[in-house]
Amino acid sequence: MLTRLKVSGFKNLVDVDVRFGPFTCIAGANGVGKSNLFDAIRFLSALADNTLLDAALSVRSEGDKSGDIRSLFHCIADEFDPEMSFDVEMIVPETGSDDLGQQAKASITFLRYSLVLRYREGSFGNGFSTGFQTSGLEIVREELTHITQGDARKNLPFKHSVQWRRSAVRGERRVPHLISTSLEDQKLVIRQHQDGGSSGRPLTRLAGNLPRTVLSAASAAESPTALMARREMRSWRLLQLEPSALRRPDEFTSPDQLGSNGSHLASTLFRLAYMSSDPEQIYAQVAGRLSQLIEDVRHVWVDVDEKRQLYTLHMTDLGGTSHPARGLSDGTLRFIALSVLELDPREQGLICLEEPENGIYPKRIPAMLRLLKDIPTDPELIVDIDNPLRQVIINTHSPSVVQQVPDESLLVAELRNSLQNGRRFKKATFSYLPNTWRNKAQQNSDDLTNVVSKGTLLAYLTQVKPESQNDRVIDRQDILPLLDGLDND
């Protein structure tokens, strides 16, 4: 669970400091930095499992065919920042396994991870290099430390119960640092300290020679806590539910966990149903959820074609007609996918979702938001298989969504003027409403730079300046009386 993220030097994110609870909605106009924040999270997730170069290329700007990873760095005119930095606070799973199946248990589950990367000019000047330089990025600092149970309360300012915190933050500090960076003989070295009960010397590596982060190579034997941090970051993903993937039947041999694009929906639902003691109850739960979105729902189920060895998602309407996935609307399929995800105990970690209102009838948006708020962990209950440590962050520019989310969950993204080395630029800011837990978490109560009023937010989101005042729906003579009636209500 990602509880705090500081980013600087990544795209238009400069000196950004954002706290997250179980559910967060980021609202703002197009092009202000909402997606860039998601890209920063995706980049960190990719770094936990890939080389620096592969991670960078996985989040490069859309339409950038050159492979120039410098585009990830903040830029003013033609001048790029030389470094990008990330500071992460996260709650990680207590137990898990490494890539070889070796079991691990974290010594403590609340951690702080810091990473600073520098652009390194390659032979072709585009992020690709030759010889021993395997990427256009170089690690300047990498550190992993504990956040003790005594400090957990002040570092988790969102509303939660003591029982939830004690079940989520477990263990005790065994070593001062799990990963540290220092200067030796004028060279940066990164040490991985062992916390698995071994008293062996830390593993030391030259930072300039590393093609990947030290965290990405953590194993159960050397550093089980670092491994669990790696597993947590790997679980952070952006859901981009594509209708074609959601409609596709699954073979019997297909993976049975929902893909980031919505693939394997049928096989995932089938696995959930037939691993339970009552498959029909699982189908009924999904159908019950879907009935909050559309009224004409009797049953949701998976057809098993033994001859072709295929699973196919179906929905049966109140008239008894069965509709395969290929005949369902995009919004219906996305809603089913999120309903299945909510029921799946395998789904843990952070889920990012862009514009969840797409394909949803405006009056049904509250049903979508109720579902999204039910997916993450309930911070009033203990963390267990029925209340996994799961988190949801969405972004939107829809006033209909903004008006429905709780004040405590809302952030507004805006571009604000700033100054760096005497040059003006616009940077992304993420502001919260007054008298919310984020506001109260500010150490300096007089600092109002990250506070936005709800009135300002709604006026900003709903403001429209058309070139012509003619032919707008809102100006129709038959519509105006209806609006007057709403005002009177």
CSV table of N, CA, C and O in Angstrom, one decimal, residues 25 27-28 369 373 398-414 416 431-436 439 448 450-463:
chain,number,residue,atom,x,y,z
A,25,CYS,N,-9.2,10.0,-5.3
A,25,CYS,CA,-9.6,10.5,-6.6
A,25,CYS,C,-8.9,11.8,-6.9
A,25,CYS,O,-8.9,12.7,-6.1
A,27,ALA,N,-8.6,14.8,-9.4
A,27,ALA,CA,-9.4,15.5,-10.4
A,27,ALA,C,-8.6,16.6,-11.0
A,27,ALA,O,-7.8,17.3,-10.3
A,28,GLY,N,-8.9,16.9,-12.3
A,28,GLY,CA,-8.2,18.0,-12.9
A,28,GLY,C,-8.4,18.0,-14.4
A,28,GLY,O,-8.9,17.0,-15.0
A,369,LEU,N,-18.7,4.4,-8.4
A,369,LEU,CA,-17.9,4.9,-7.3
A,369,LEU,C,-18.1,4.0,-6.1
A,369,LEU,O,-17.1,3.8,-5.3
A,373,LYS,N,-14.9,2.2,-4.3
A,373,LYS,CA,-14.6,2.5,-2.8
A,373,LYS,C,-14.6,1.2,-2.0
A,373,LYS,O,-14.1,1.1,-0.9
A,398,SER,N,-14.3,14.7,-14.6
A,398,SER,CA,-15.7,14.7,-14.7
A,398,SER,C,-16.3,15.4,-13.4
A,398,SER,O,-16.1,14.9,-12.3
A,399,PRO,N,-17.1,16.5,-13.5
A,399,PRO,CA,-17.7,17.1,-12.4
A,399,PRO,C,-18.6,16.1,-11.7
A,399,PRO,O,-18.8,16.1,-10.5
A,400,SER,N,-19.3,15.2,-12.4
A,400,SER,CA,-20.2,14.2,-11.8
A,400,SER,C,-19.5,13.3,-10.9
A,400,SER,O,-20.0,12.9,-9.8
A,401,VAL,N,-18.2,12.9,-11.2
A,401,VAL,CA,-17.5,12.1,-10.3
A,401,VAL,C,-17.0,12.9,-9.1
A,401,VAL,O,-17.2,12.4,-7.9
A,402,VAL,N,-16.5,14.1,-9.3
A,402,VAL,CA,-16.0,14.9,-8.2
A,402,VAL,C,-17.1,15.2,-7.2
A,402,VAL,O,-16.8,15.1,-6.0
A,403,GLN,N,-18.3,15.4,-7.6
A,403,GLN,CA,-19.4,15.7,-6.7
A,403,GLN,C,-19.8,14.5,-5.8
A,403,GLN,O,-20.5,14.7,-4.8
A,404,GLN,N,-19.4,13.3,-6.3
A,404,GLN,CA,-19.8,12.1,-5.6
A,404,GLN,C,-18.8,11.5,-4.6
A,404,GLN,O,-19.1,10.7,-3.7
A,405,VAL,N,-17.5,11.9,-4.8
A,405,VAL,CA,-16.5,11.3,-3.9
A,405,VAL,C,-16.4,12.0,-2.6
A,405,VAL,O,-16.7,13.2,-2.5
A,406,PRO,N,-16.0,11.3,-1.5
A,406,PRO,CA,-15.8,12.0,-0.2
A,406,PRO,C,-14.8,13.1,-0.3
A,406,PRO,O,-13.8,12.9,-1.0
A,407,ASP,N,-15.0,14.2,0.5
A,407,ASP,CA,-14.0,15.2,0.5
A,407,ASP,C,-12.6,14.7,0.9
A,407,ASP,O,-11.6,15.2,0.4
A,408,GLU,N,-12.6,13.8,1.9
A,408,GLU,CA,-11.3,13.2,2.4
A,408,GLU,C,-10.5,12.5,1.3
A,408,GLU,O,-9.3,12.4,1.4
A,409,SER,N,-11.2,12.0,0.3
A,409,SER,CA,-10.5,11.2,-0.8
A,409,SER,C,-10.1,12.1,-2.0
A,409,SER,O,-9.5,11.5,-2.9
A,410,LEU,N,-10.4,13.4,-2.0
A,410,LEU,CA,-10.2,14.2,-3.2
A,410,LEU,C,-8.9,15.0,-3.2
A,410,LEU,O,-8.6,15.6,-2.3
A,411,LEU,N,-8.3,14.9,-4.4
A,411,LEU,CA,-7.1,15.7,-4.7
A,411,LEU,C,-7.4,16.4,-6.0
A,411,LEU,O,-8.0,15.9,-6.9
A,412,VAL,N,-7.0,17.7,-6.1
A,412,VAL,CA,-7.2,18.4,-7.4
A,412,VAL,C,-5.8,18.7,-8.0
A,412,VAL,O,-4.9,19.2,-7.3
A,413,ALA,N,-5.6,18.3,-9.2
A,413,ALA,CA,-4.4,18.6,-10.0
A,413,ALA,C,-4.5,19.9,-10.7
A,413,ALA,O,-5.5,20.1,-11.4
A,414,GLU,N,-3.5,20.7,-10.6
A,414,GLU,CA,-3.5,22.0,-11.3
A,414,GLU,C,-2.1,22.3,-11.7
A,414,GLU,O,-1.1,21.8,-11.2
A,416,ARG,N,0.7,25.2,-11.8
A,416,ARG,CA,1.0,26.5,-11.2
A,416,ARG,C,2.4,27.0,-11.6
A,416,ARG,O,3.3,26.2,-11.9
A,431,SER,N,-3.6,19.4,-4.8
A,431,SER,CA,-4.1,20.1,-3.6
A,431,SER,C,-5.3,19.3,-3.0
A,431,SER,O,-6.0,18.6,-3.7
A,432,TYR,N,-5.6,19.6,-1.8
A,432,TYR,CA,-6.6,18.9,-1.0
A,432,TYR,C,-7.6,20.0,-0.5
A,432,TYR,O,-7.3,21.2,-0.4
A,433,LEU,N,-8.7,19.5,0.0
A,433,LEU,CA,-9.7,20.4,0.5
A,433,LEU,C,-9.4,20.8,2.0
A,433,LEU,O,-8.7,20.0,2.7
A,434,PRO,N,-9.8,21.9,2.4
A,434,PRO,CA,-9.5,22.3,3.8
A,434,PRO,C,-10.2,21.4,4.8
A,434,PRO,O,-11.3,20.8,4.5
A,435,ASN,N,-9.6,21.3,6.0
A,435,ASN,CA,-10.2,20.5,7.1
A,435,ASN,C,-10.3,19.0,6.8
A,435,ASN,O,-11.2,18.3,7.3
A,436,THR,N,-9.5,18.5,5.9
A,436,THR,CA,-9.4,17.1,5.7
A,436,THR,C,-8.1,16.5,6.3
A,436,THR,O,-7.3,17.3,6.7
A,439,ASN,N,-4.9,18.0,5.0
A,439,ASN,CA,-4.7,19.3,5.5
A,439,ASN,C,-4.1,19.3,7.0
A,439,ASN,O,-3.2,20.0,7.3
A,448,LEU,N,-0.9,27.3,3.2
A,448,LEU,CA,-2.1,27.0,2.5
A,448,LEU,C,-1.9,26.8,1.0
A,448,LEU,O,-2.8,26.8,0.2
A,450,ASN,N,-1.2,24.2,-0.6
A,450,ASN,CA,-1.7,23.0,-1.2
A,450,ASN,C,-3.2,22.7,-0.8
A,450,ASN,O,-3.7,21.6,-0.8
A,451,VAL,N,-3.9,23.8,-0.4
A,451,VAL,CA,-5.3,23.7,0.0
A,451,VAL,C,-6.1,24.4,-1.1
A,451,VAL,O,-5.8,25.5,-1.6
A,452,VAL,N,-7.2,23.7,-1.5
A,452,VAL,CA,-8.1,24.3,-2.5
A,452,VAL,C,-9.5,24.2,-1.9
A,452,VAL,O,-9.8,23.1,-1.3
A,453,SER,N,-10.3,25.2,-2.1
A,453,SER,CA,-11.7,25.1,-1.7
A,453,SER,C,-12.5,24.3,-2.7
A,453,SER,O,-12.2,24.2,-3.9
A,454,LYS,N,-13.6,23.6,-2.2
A,454,LYS,CA,-14.4,22.8,-3.1
A,454,LYS,C,-15.1,23.7,-4.1
A,454,LYS,O,-15.3,23.3,-5.2
A,455,GLY,N,-15.5,24.9,-3.7
A,455,GLY,CA,-16.1,25.8,-4.6
A,455,GLY,C,-15.2,26.2,-5.8
A,455,GLY,O,-15.6,26.2,-6.9
A,456,THR,N,-13.9,26.5,-5.5
A,456,THR,CA,-13.0,26.7,-6.5
A,456,THR,C,-12.8,25.5,-7.4
A,456,THR,O,-12.7,25.7,-8.7
A,457,LEU,N,-12.7,24.4,-6.8
A,457,LEU,CA,-12.6,23.1,-7.6
A,457,LEU,C,-13.7,22.9,-8.6
A,457,LEU,O,-13.5,22.7,-9.8
A,458,LEU,N,-14.9,23.0,-8.1
A,458,LEU,CA,-16.1,22.8,-9.0
A,458,LEU,C,-16.2,23.8,-10.0
A,458,LEU,O,-16.5,23.5,-11.2
A,459,ALA,N,-15.9,25.1,-9.7
A,459,ALA,CA,-16.0,26.1,-10.7
A,459,ALA,C,-14.9,25.9,-11.8
A,459,ALA,O,-15.2,26.1,-13.0
A,460,TYR,N,-13.8,25.4,-11.4
A,460,TYR,CA,-12.7,25.1,-12.3
A,460,TYR,C,-13.0,24.0,-13.3
A,460,TYR,O,-12.8,24.1,-14.5
A,461,LEU,N,-13.6,22.9,-12.7
A,461,LEU,CA,-14.0,21.8,-13.5
A,461,LEU,C,-15.1,22.0,-14.4
A,461,LEU,O,-15.2,21.4,-15.5
A,462,THR,N,-16.1,22.8,-14.0
A,462,THR,CA,-17.3,22.9,-14.8
A,462,THR,C,-17.3,24.2,-15.7
A,462,THR,O,-18.2,24.3,-16.5
A,463,GLN,N,-16.2,25.0,-15.6
A,463,GLN,CA,-16.2,26.2,-16.4
A,463,GLN,C,-16.1,25.8,-17.9
A,463,GLN,O,-15.2,25.0,-18.3
